[in-house]
Coordinates of C-alpha atoms in Angstrom, one line a residue:
M261 CA 6.1 -7.7 52.8
I262 CA 3.6 -7.5 50.3
D263 CA 1.6 -11.1 50.0
F264 CA -0.3 -10.2 47.0
I265 CA 0.1 -7.8 43.4
R266 CA -1.9 -5.9 41.4
V267 CA -1.8 -5.2 38.3
D268 CA -4.0 -4.0 34.8
V269 CA -3.6 -7.2 32.1
D270 CA -5.3 -5.7 28.5
G271 CA -7.2 -3.1 30.4
K272 CA -8.5 -5.0 33.2
E273 CA -6.9 -5.1 37.0
T274 CA -5.9 -8.6 38.4
E275 CA -5.1 -10.0 42.0
Y276 CA -1.8 -12.7 42.2
E277 CA 0.2 -13.8 44.6
A278 CA 3.7 -11.8 45.0
G279 CA 6.4 -14.3 43.1
T280 CA 3.8 -14.4 40.3
T281 CA 5.6 -14.7 36.9
Y282 CA 4.7 -13.3 34.0
Q283 CA 4.1 -16.6 32.4
D284 CA 1.9 -17.5 35.0
I285 CA -0.7 -14.5 33.9
A286 CA -0.1 -15.3 30.4
E287 CA -1.1 -18.9 30.9
A288 CA -4.6 -16.9 32.5
A289 CA -5.1 -14.7 29.0
Q290 CA -4.0 -16.9 26.4
E291 CA -7.7 -17.6 25.7
A292 CA -7.8 -14.0 24.2
Y293 CA -4.9 -14.1 21.9
P294 CA -5.6 -16.2 18.7
H295 CA -1.6 -17.3 18.8
R296 CA 0.6 -18.2 21.6
I297 CA 2.3 -15.8 24.0
V298 CA 5.7 -15.5 24.2
L299 CA 6.5 -12.2 25.5
A300 CA 5.0 -9.8 27.5
R301 CA 5.2 -5.8 28.0
A302 CA 5.6 -4.5 31.0
G303 CA 6.4 -1.8 32.5
G304 CA 6.7 -0.1 29.3
K305 CA 9.9 -2.7 28.7
L306 CA 9.7 -6.1 26.8
Q307 CA 10.0 -8.5 29.1
E308 CA 10.7 -12.5 29.3
L309 CA 7.6 -14.5 30.9
H310 CA 10.2 -16.1 33.4
K311 CA 10.6 -13.1 35.1
Y312 CA 8.3 -11.9 38.2
A313 CA 5.5 -8.9 37.5
K314 CA 5.5 -5.9 39.7
D315 CA 2.7 -4.5 41.4
G316 CA 0.9 -1.9 39.8
E317 CA 2.0 -2.7 36.4
K318 CA 0.3 -2.6 33.2
I319 CA 0.6 -5.9 31.4
T320 CA 0.4 -6.9 27.5
F321 CA 1.2 -9.4 26.1
L322 CA 2.7 -10.5 22.6
T323 CA 2.2 -13.6 20.6
T324 CA 4.6 -15.4 17.8
R325 CA 2.4 -13.5 15.4
D326 CA 3.9 -10.1 16.6
K327 CA 8.1 -9.4 15.6
A328 CA 9.5 -9.3 18.2
G329 CA 7.8 -12.5 19.8
F330 CA 8.2 -14.5 16.4
D331 CA 12.0 -13.4 16.8
A332 CA 11.8 -14.8 20.0
Y333 CA 10.5 -17.8 18.6
R334 CA 13.1 -18.3 15.8
R335 CA 16.1 -17.5 18.3
S336 CA 15.2 -20.3 20.7
C337 CA 15.0 -22.4 18.0
I338 CA 18.5 -22.0 17.5
L339 CA 19.4 -22.9 21.1
L340 CA 17.1 -26.4 20.9
M341 CA 19.2 -27.0 17.2
L342 CA 22.2 -26.5 19.0
K343 CA 21.4 -28.8 22.2
A344 CA 20.3 -31.6 19.8
I345 CA 23.3 -31.5 17.8
Y346 CA 25.6 -31.1 20.9
Q347 CA 23.9 -34.0 22.1
V348 CA 23.7 -36.2 19.7
G349 CA 27.2 -36.0 17.7
G350 CA 29.0 -35.5 20.5
F351 CA 30.5 -31.4 22.1
E352 CA 34.3 -33.0 21.4
N353 CA 33.8 -34.4 17.6
V354 CA 31.7 -31.3 16.8
D355 CA 34.2 -28.6 16.0
R356 CA 31.9 -25.7 14.6
V357 CA 28.3 -24.6 13.7
S358 CA 27.4 -21.5 12.0
V359 CA 23.9 -20.3 11.4
H360 CA 24.5 -18.3 8.4
Y361 CA 21.4 -16.7 6.2
A362 CA 18.0 -17.0 5.7
V363 CA 17.2 -19.9 3.0
S364 CA 13.4 -20.7 2.3
E365 CA 12.3 -19.7 5.3
G366 CA 14.7 -21.1 7.4
L367 CA 18.4 -21.0 8.5
Y368 CA 21.4 -22.4 6.6
V369 CA 23.3 -24.2 8.9
T370 CA 27.0 -25.4 8.6
M371 CA 28.8 -28.3 10.8
A372 CA 32.7 -27.7 10.5
G373 CA 34.5 -30.8 12.1
W374 CA 31.6 -33.4 11.3
S375 CA 31.9 -35.9 8.3
S376 CA 28.2 -35.7 6.6
V377 CA 25.4 -34.0 7.6
D378 CA 23.1 -36.4 6.1
A379 CA 19.6 -37.7 6.3
A380 CA 20.5 -40.0 8.4
F381 CA 22.2 -37.6 11.0
L382 CA 19.6 -35.1 10.7
S383 CA 17.0 -37.7 11.9
Q384 CA 18.8 -37.9 14.9
V385 CA 19.2 -34.8 15.0
R386 CA 15.2 -33.9 14.4
D387 CA 14.3 -37.0 17.4
A388 CA 16.5 -35.1 19.6
M389 CA 14.6 -31.7 19.0
R390 CA 10.8 -33.6 19.4
Q391 CA 12.4 -34.6 22.8
L392 CA 13.4 -31.8 24.0
V393 CA 10.0 -30.1 23.4
E394 CA 8.2 -32.7 24.8
D395 CA 10.0 -33.0 28.2
N396 CA 9.2 -28.9 28.3
L397 CA 12.7 -28.2 29.4
P398 CA 13.2 -24.5 30.8
I399 CA 15.5 -22.2 29.3
A400 CA 17.6 -20.6 32.0
K401 CA 19.1 -17.3 31.9
S402 CA 21.6 -16.0 34.3
S403 CA 23.8 -13.5 34.7
L404 CA 27.9 -13.2 33.8
G405 CA 31.1 -10.9 34.2
T406 CA 32.5 -9.9 31.3
E407 CA 35.8 -11.5 31.9
E408 CA 33.4 -15.1 33.0
A409 CA 31.2 -15.5 29.6
I410 CA 35.2 -14.4 28.0
E411 CA 36.6 -17.6 30.0
L412 CA 33.2 -19.6 29.5
F413 CA 33.3 -19.4 25.7
G414 CA 37.3 -19.5 25.3
R415 CA 36.5 -23.0 26.9
L416 CA 33.3 -24.1 25.2
G417 CA 35.8 -22.9 22.0
M418 CA 33.5 -20.6 21.0
K419 CA 36.0 -18.3 19.6
D420 CA 33.7 -15.8 18.4
K421 CA 31.8 -15.2 21.3
E422 CA 35.1 -15.1 23.1
R423 CA 36.3 -11.9 20.7
L424 CA 33.4 -10.9 20.4
F425 CA 32.7 -10.2 24.1
H426 CA 36.7 -8.4 24.3
Y427 CA 34.9 -5.9 22.7
R428 CA 32.3 -5.2 25.4
R429 CA 32.1 -2.4 27.2
A430 CA 28.9 -3.2 29.4
S431 CA 29.9 -5.5 32.8
R432 CA 27.7 -8.4 32.8
V433 CA 26.6 -10.9 29.6
N434 CA 23.4 -12.8 29.8
I435 CA 23.7 -16.8 29.4
Y436 CA 20.8 -19.3 28.1
N437 CA 21.0 -22.6 29.5
L438 CA 19.4 -25.3 28.0
A439 CA 20.3 -28.7 30.2
G440 CA 23.7 -28.1 30.7
F441 CA 24.6 -26.7 27.2
K442 CA 25.4 -22.7 27.5
D443 CA 25.2 -19.6 25.0
Y444 CA 24.5 -16.2 24.6
F445 CA 21.9 -15.1 22.5
Y446 CA 21.2 -10.9 21.2
G447 CA 17.5 -10.8 21.9
Y448 CA 14.8 -12.4 24.0
M449 CA 13.5 -16.1 24.8
V450 CA 11.3 -17.8 25.1
P451 CA 10.6 -19.6 29.3
S452 CA 11.1 -23.4 27.9
T453 CA 11.4 -26.0 25.1
G454 CA 7.4 -26.4 24.7
Y455 CA 6.6 -23.6 23.3
L456 CA 8.7 -24.8 20.3
Q457 CA 7.1 -27.1 18.3
C458 CA 7.1 -25.6 14.5
F459 CA 10.6 -27.4 13.1
E460 CA 12.3 -29.5 10.5
L461 CA 15.5 -29.6 9.0
Y462 CA 16.4 -30.3 5.5
P463 CA 19.7 -31.4 4.0
Y464 CA 21.3 -28.4 1.9
D465 CA 24.2 -28.1 -0.3
D466 CA 27.2 -28.4 2.6
G467 CA 24.9 -28.3 5.2
F468 CA 21.3 -28.2 6.2
V469 CA 18.1 -26.0 6.4
L470 CA 16.4 -25.4 9.6
Q471 CA 13.0 -24.6 8.4
L472 CA 10.9 -22.5 10.4
A473 CA 7.2 -20.4 10.6
K474 CA 6.4 -18.1 9.4
Q475 CA 5.5 -14.7 11.2
E476 CA 2.0 -14.5 9.4
Q477 CA 1.3 -18.3 9.9
P478 CA 3.3 -19.0 13.4
E479 CA 1.7 -22.4 13.7
T480 CA 2.4 -23.8 10.0
V481 CA 6.2 -24.9 8.7
P482 CA 6.0 -24.5 5.1
A483 CA 7.3 -26.5 2.6
F484 CA 10.4 -26.3 1.6
R485 CA 11.7 -24.3 -1.5
P486 CA 14.9 -22.8 -1.5
E487 CA 15.7 -20.4 -4.2
E488 CA 19.3 -21.0 -6.0
K489 CA 20.1 -18.0 -7.4
I490 CA 19.8 -16.2 -4.0
F491 CA 21.3 -18.5 -2.5
R492 CA 24.5 -18.9 -4.9
I493 CA 25.2 -15.2 -4.7
Q494 CA 24.7 -15.4 -0.6
K495 CA 27.6 -18.4 -0.9
E496 CA 29.7 -16.1 -2.7
S497 CA 29.8 -13.8 -0.2
M498 CA 30.2 -15.3 2.7
E499 CA 33.2 -16.8 0.6
W500 CA 34.3 -12.9 0.0
S501 CA 34.1 -13.0 3.8
R502 CA 36.2 -16.2 4.3
M503 CA 38.7 -14.5 1.8
M504 CA 39.0 -11.5 3.8
N505 CA 39.0 -13.4 7.2
V506 CA 36.2 -11.6 8.6
R507 CA 33.2 -13.0 9.2
T508 CA 32.3 -11.6 12.8
V509 CA 32.0 -8.5 14.0
G510 CA 34.5 -9.7 16.4
D511 CA 36.5 -10.3 13.3
L512 CA 35.6 -6.8 11.3
N513 CA 36.2 -5.1 15.7
D514 CA 40.0 -6.8 15.4
R515 CA 40.7 -5.3 11.8
V516 CA 39.7 -1.3 13.4
V517 CA 41.6 -1.8 16.1
S518 CA 44.8 -3.1 14.7
G519 CA 44.5 -0.5 11.7
G520 CA 43.6 -2.6 9.0
M521 CA 40.6 -0.8 7.7
N522 CA 42.0 0.9 4.5
E523 CA 42.8 -2.7 2.9
L524 CA 39.8 -4.6 3.5
I525 CA 37.3 -0.9 2.4
L526 CA 39.7 -1.3 -1.0
T527 CA 39.6 -5.0 -1.3
Q528 CA 35.9 -5.1 -0.7
E529 CA 34.9 -2.0 -3.0
A530 CA 37.4 -4.1 -5.9
L531 CA 35.0 -7.2 -5.3
F532 CA 32.3 -5.0 -6.0
E533 CA 33.4 -3.3 -8.6
K534 CA 34.9 -6.9 -10.1
K535 CA 31.6 -8.1 -10.0
I536 CA 30.0 -4.8 -11.4
A537 CA 31.8 -5.5 -14.3
E538 CA 31.1 -9.2 -14.9
I539 CA 27.8 -8.0 -15.5
A540 CA 28.1 -5.0 -17.5
E541 CA 30.6 -7.8 -19.9
K542 CA 27.3 -9.7 -20.3
I543 CA 25.2 -6.4 -20.9
A544 CA 27.4 -5.6 -24.3
S545 CA 27.9 -9.4 -25.2
D546 CA 24.7 -9.2 -26.6
R547 CA 23.4 -6.3 -28.3
S548 CA 19.7 -7.1 -28.5
K549 CA 19.5 -6.1 -24.5
K550 CA 18.8 -2.3 -24.8
L551 CA 16.4 -2.5 -21.2
V552 CA 18.8 -3.1 -18.4
M553 CA 16.3 -3.8 -15.5
I554 CA 17.2 -3.3 -11.7
A555 CA 15.3 -4.4 -9.5
G556 CA 15.8 -4.6 -5.1
P557 CA 14.2 -3.7 -2.2
S558 CA 14.7 0.0 0.3
S559 CA 17.8 0.7 0.8
S560 CA 19.7 -1.8 -1.5
G561 CA 21.5 0.9 -3.5
K562 CA 20.3 0.9 -6.8
T563 CA 20.3 4.6 -8.0
T564 CA 24.5 4.4 -6.7
F565 CA 24.8 0.8 -8.4
S566 CA 23.3 2.1 -11.9
H567 CA 25.3 4.7 -12.2
R568 CA 28.3 2.6 -11.2
L569 CA 27.2 0.0 -13.8
S570 CA 26.8 2.4 -16.6
I571 CA 30.4 3.7 -16.0
Q572 CA 31.3 -0.3 -16.7
L573 CA 28.7 0.1 -19.7
M574 CA 30.5 2.5 -21.5
A575 CA 33.9 1.0 -21.1
H576 CA 32.5 -1.4 -23.5
G577 CA 31.6 1.1 -25.6
L578 CA 27.9 1.5 -24.8
K579 CA 26.3 5.0 -24.4
P580 CA 24.1 4.3 -21.2
H581 CA 21.5 5.9 -19.9
P582 CA 20.4 5.7 -16.0
I583 CA 16.1 6.2 -15.3
P584 CA 14.5 6.2 -12.5
M585 CA 11.5 4.2 -12.7
D586 CA 10.1 6.7 -10.0
N587 CA 9.8 9.6 -12.8
Y588 CA 6.8 7.0 -13.7
F589 CA 4.8 7.7 -10.8
V590 CA 0.9 8.3 -11.6
E591 CA -0.3 11.7 -10.4
R592 CA -1.1 12.1 -6.5
E593 CA -4.5 11.5 -6.9
D594 CA -4.3 9.0 -9.1
T595 CA -2.1 7.0 -6.2
P596 CA -3.9 3.6 -4.9
R597 CA -4.3 3.7 -0.8
D598 CA -3.3 0.7 1.1
A599 CA -6.0 -0.6 3.8
D600 CA -4.8 2.1 6.4
G601 CA -6.2 4.7 3.6
N602 CA -2.4 5.5 3.5
F603 CA -0.8 6.3 -0.5
D604 CA 0.5 2.8 -1.3
F605 CA 3.4 4.1 -3.2
E606 CA 5.2 0.1 -3.2
C607 CA 2.4 -1.4 -5.6
L608 CA 2.5 -1.3 -8.8
E609 CA -0.4 0.2 -10.1
A610 CA 1.2 3.7 -8.4
L611 CA 3.3 3.2 -12.0
D612 CA 1.9 4.8 -15.0
I613 CA 2.3 1.5 -16.6
E614 CA 0.5 1.9 -19.8
L615 CA 2.4 5.1 -20.4
F616 CA 5.9 3.4 -19.7
N617 CA 5.3 0.8 -22.2
R618 CA 4.4 3.2 -24.5
N619 CA 7.6 5.5 -23.8
M620 CA 9.8 1.9 -24.0
T621 CA 8.1 0.7 -26.7
D622 CA 9.0 4.4 -29.0
L623 CA 12.6 4.2 -27.8
L624 CA 13.1 0.3 -29.1
A625 CA 11.2 1.1 -33.2
G626 CA 14.0 4.1 -32.8
K627 CA 11.8 7.3 -32.4
A628 CA 13.2 10.1 -29.9
V629 CA 10.6 10.4 -27.1
E630 CA 10.7 13.1 -24.6
L631 CA 10.6 11.3 -21.0
P632 CA 8.9 12.5 -18.0
T633 CA 10.6 13.3 -14.4
F634 CA 8.3 13.5 -11.2
N635 CA 8.0 16.7 -9.4
F636 CA 7.6 14.1 -5.8
K637 CA 6.5 18.1 -3.9
T638 CA 3.6 18.3 -6.4
G639 CA 2.6 14.8 -7.2
K640 CA 2.7 14.9 -10.7
K641 CA 4.9 14.3 -13.9
E642 CA 6.9 16.8 -15.6
Y643 CA 8.0 17.4 -18.9
K644 CA 11.7 19.1 -19.2
G645 CA 13.1 18.7 -22.6
D646 CA 14.4 14.9 -21.6
V647 CA 14.5 13.9 -25.3
K648 CA 16.0 10.4 -26.0
Q649 CA 16.3 8.4 -29.2
L650 CA 18.6 5.0 -29.6
G651 CA 21.3 4.1 -31.5
A652 CA 22.7 0.9 -32.3
D653 CA 24.7 1.9 -28.8
D654 CA 22.7 3.3 -26.6
V655 CA 21.1 1.3 -23.5
L656 CA 18.9 2.3 -20.9
V657 CA 19.6 1.4 -17.0
L658 CA 16.2 1.5 -15.5
E659 CA 15.8 1.0 -12.2
G660 CA 12.9 0.8 -9.6
I661 CA 11.1 -2.0 -7.1
H662 CA 9.3 -3.6 -9.9
G663 CA 11.9 -4.2 -12.6
L664 CA 11.7 -7.6 -12.8
N665 CA 7.9 -8.0 -12.5
D666 CA 6.8 -8.8 -16.2
K667 CA 3.9 -7.0 -15.5
L668 CA 5.6 -3.6 -15.9
S669 CA 7.0 -4.3 -18.9
Y670 CA 4.7 -6.9 -20.4
S671 CA 4.5 -5.0 -24.1
L672 CA 8.2 -5.5 -24.3
P673 CA 10.1 -8.4 -25.9
K674 CA 12.1 -10.2 -23.6
E675 CA 15.0 -10.9 -25.7
S676 CA 15.3 -6.8 -25.1
K677 CA 15.4 -7.1 -21.4
F678 CA 18.2 -7.6 -19.1
K679 CA 17.1 -8.4 -15.6
I680 CA 19.4 -7.2 -12.4
Y681 CA 18.6 -8.0 -8.8
I682 CA 21.2 -5.9 -6.2
S683 CA 20.0 -6.2 -2.6
A684 CA 22.2 -6.0 0.5
L685 CA 22.4 -9.5 2.2
T686 CA 24.6 -8.9 5.0
Q687 CA 27.2 -11.3 5.4
L688 CA 28.8 -10.9 8.8
N689 CA 27.3 -12.7 12.0
I690 CA 27.8 -11.3 15.2
D691 CA 28.9 -14.4 16.1
E692 CA 28.6 -18.4 15.2
H693 CA 25.2 -18.3 16.6
N694 CA 23.8 -15.0 16.3
R695 CA 23.0 -13.5 12.7
I696 CA 22.3 -10.7 11.6
P697 CA 19.0 -9.9 9.5
T698 CA 19.5 -8.6 6.1
T699 CA 16.8 -6.2 6.7
D700 CA 18.7 -4.7 9.7
G701 CA 21.2 -3.2 7.6
R702 CA 18.9 -1.8 5.2
L703 CA 16.9 -0.3 7.9
L704 CA 19.8 1.7 9.3
R705 CA 20.9 2.0 5.3
R706 CA 17.6 4.0 5.4
I707 CA 17.6 5.6 8.5
V708 CA 20.6 7.5 7.7
R709 CA 19.9 8.4 3.9
D710 CA 16.4 9.8 5.4
A711 CA 17.6 11.6 8.1
R712 CA 20.3 13.6 5.9
T713 CA 18.1 13.6 2.3
R714 CA 14.8 14.2 3.4
G715 CA 15.3 15.8 6.9
A716 CA 13.5 12.5 8.2
S717 CA 13.9 11.2 11.9
A718 CA 14.3 7.7 12.7
Q719 CA 11.5 7.7 14.5
R720 CA 9.5 8.2 11.4
T721 CA 11.4 5.8 9.4
I722 CA 11.2 3.5 11.5
A723 CA 7.5 3.7 12.0
M724 CA 7.4 2.9 7.8
W725 CA 9.5 0.2 7.9
P726 CA 6.5 -1.9 8.4
S727 CA 4.8 -0.8 5.6
V728 CA 8.1 -0.8 3.2
R729 CA 8.4 -4.9 4.2
R730 CA 5.3 -5.1 3.6
G731 CA 5.1 -3.9 -0.1
E732 CA 8.7 -5.7 -0.5
E733 CA 6.7 -9.1 0.6
S734 CA 4.3 -8.8 -2.4
Y735 CA 5.7 -6.7 -5.2
I736 CA 10.2 -7.6 -4.8
F737 CA 10.9 -11.2 -3.3
P738 CA 8.5 -12.5 -5.4
N739 CA 10.0 -11.5 -9.0
Q740 CA 13.7 -11.9 -7.7
E741 CA 14.5 -15.7 -8.8
Q742 CA 13.6 -14.1 -12.2
A743 CA 16.6 -11.9 -12.3
D744 CA 19.5 -12.8 -14.9
V745 CA 22.1 -12.2 -12.8
M746 CA 22.2 -10.8 -9.0
I747 CA 24.2 -9.1 -6.8
N748 CA 24.9 -8.1 -3.1
S749 CA 25.7 -4.8 -2.0
A750 CA 26.0 -4.8 1.5
M751 CA 29.6 -3.8 2.4
I752 CA 31.1 -6.0 5.4
Y753 CA 32.5 -2.9 6.5
E754 CA 29.4 -0.5 6.5
F755 CA 28.1 -1.3 10.2
A756 CA 31.0 0.0 11.9
V757 CA 30.2 3.3 9.6
L758 CA 26.9 3.2 9.8
K759 CA 27.2 3.4 13.9
L760 CA 28.2 7.0 13.9
Y761 CA 25.6 8.2 11.6
A762 CA 23.4 6.6 13.1
E763 CA 23.6 6.4 16.8
P764 CA 22.7 10.3 17.4
L765 CA 19.6 9.7 15.7
L766 CA 18.2 6.7 17.2
F767 CA 19.1 8.3 20.5
G768 CA 16.6 10.7 20.0
I769 CA 14.0 9.3 19.9
E770 CA 11.9 9.7 23.4
K771 CA 11.1 6.7 25.2
S772 CA 7.3 7.2 25.5
A773 CA 7.1 6.4 21.3
P774 CA 5.6 3.5 19.9
E775 CA 9.3 3.4 18.0
Y776 CA 11.7 3.7 21.1
E777 CA 11.2 0.0 21.9
E778 CA 12.7 -0.8 18.1
A779 CA 15.3 1.9 18.4
K780 CA 16.3 0.1 21.7
R781 CA 17.0 -2.7 19.7
L782 CA 19.6 -1.8 17.5
L783 CA 21.6 0.3 19.5
K784 CA 21.9 -1.9 21.6
F785 CA 23.1 -4.0 18.5
L786 CA 25.8 -1.2 17.4
D787 CA 27.2 -1.0 20.2
Y788 CA 28.7 -4.6 19.2
F789 CA 31.0 -2.6 16.7
V790 CA 34.1 -0.4 16.8
G791 CA 32.9 2.8 15.2
I792 CA 35.1 4.1 11.9
P793 CA 35.2 7.4 10.2
S794 CA 33.7 7.6 6.6
E795 CA 36.4 9.5 5.3
S796 CA 38.2 6.2 3.6
I797 CA 35.2 5.2 2.0
P798 CA 35.6 6.0 -1.8
M799 CA 33.4 8.5 -3.4
N800 CA 31.4 5.7 -6.0
S801 CA 31.2 3.2 -3.2
I802 CA 27.2 2.1 -2.9
L803 CA 27.3 3.9 0.9
R804 CA 28.1 7.2 -0.3
E805 CA 24.4 7.2 -1.6
F806 CA 23.4 6.6 2.3
V807 CA 26.3 8.5 4.6
G808 CA 26.4 11.5 2.0
G809 CA 29.3 12.5 -0.1
S810 CA 29.0 10.6 -3.1
C811 CA 30.9 11.6 -6.8
F812 CA 27.0 10.3 -7.9
N813 CA 24.0 12.7 -7.9
V814 CA 22.3 10.4 -5.5

């Protein structure tokens, strides 16, 4: 029997008694880390801190400043909140607590079967959460057979989880238990409630927001600043989900196996087309709008949307001209570089702002202008005779990540611009307590598209994703509320389609690769879905931009 184990902690070999947990080792190592340690990486895998260290392991730690550690903190805060809600309200009185989408730096939560989510009720819940944190109660993990888990969640009234696990291929399910409150969570958790000191609750709309820290400043809860326009479009999408009776992965899987997918796909596409038609009607009703500026984060479907909007504009008697703003990139040698010395294609200065303003000003003045085309292979603009001149019915449809930033179009009259923000804001949840981050949907879209159109591996796309996300946080999201209208391009059925394309690409990442951890997480996520082929997807669908077969040149 081994009495002691020797482990390598951040390059330093140390001896511990057998039966030592990662949490014990983390407490000794905490001084060397600027933020709270919440997870371990050992044996090439992420480990929760309650697990026992093994002899000969190389151990490093993750804090709330690391993405996986930060996600564990946020996930655990949801469990803490749920325990407090049922403790205050009584399990028999609260019909359903649903965690929805991001608002400010938190999550929007609603409660069915509860008369009023007011400040007084939230004050009681907040006090209960803080007491649980002070008591530093363990978040215990156990494993149940899948059938046992289905029975448990059916008994607890968590019907979404009951339905979800009917489609689970694995024989076991991990359950977390906080002071008698049992729930399932997709991903790792912190070991105890004492780790969860950063949160706040705010009444909002029909529910409330669980406000949390930001990854960049994990020890501070930022001020609550909801963005009304993005919230409204997310709420509208949630209403669409309710109307189609597909709010969770289990609902979607039920529809797949019952043979009802064609109707669901066509209904979702019809709702999206109706939204595009409404936007086109707004533009057509004001003939002073000559520059339709479309912006949104990576893989939102900006290009397909610009073409579909153009068709609707033509139906209103206008003559639209879709133009990608990427054609205004500066020459490659003039492209700014980021802190790592790599080309920064996301920043505003990567565009030839002066040329763009000069061309657009001349077009608005009725002049004929030859527009550039950017050659991504040579890194230079080229002129191929693309001459445009705006008449009374002509409209330029410009799409690019900086479309909403007035610094890009500083010289153009405000009355000539109509701004549209598009993003893939996932309206589907795994279940009532496990939301799907919108970034996961966009990342999977990009993995599939990059492999198809650029020959890029999933490993390469995952590796560059943090840089893409930083660009979005700096240049896109701060301007989104300036939009005249917003539209959500997420298709409620899309994960069932993307699954069949993304899984082979993700399986191709070697275990030794730094990106394997993220690939494994995405594969586990996709395992929740029953896959469907893409044959039923219309040729003009946003999703065709990623899986192929579009009737547009995208």
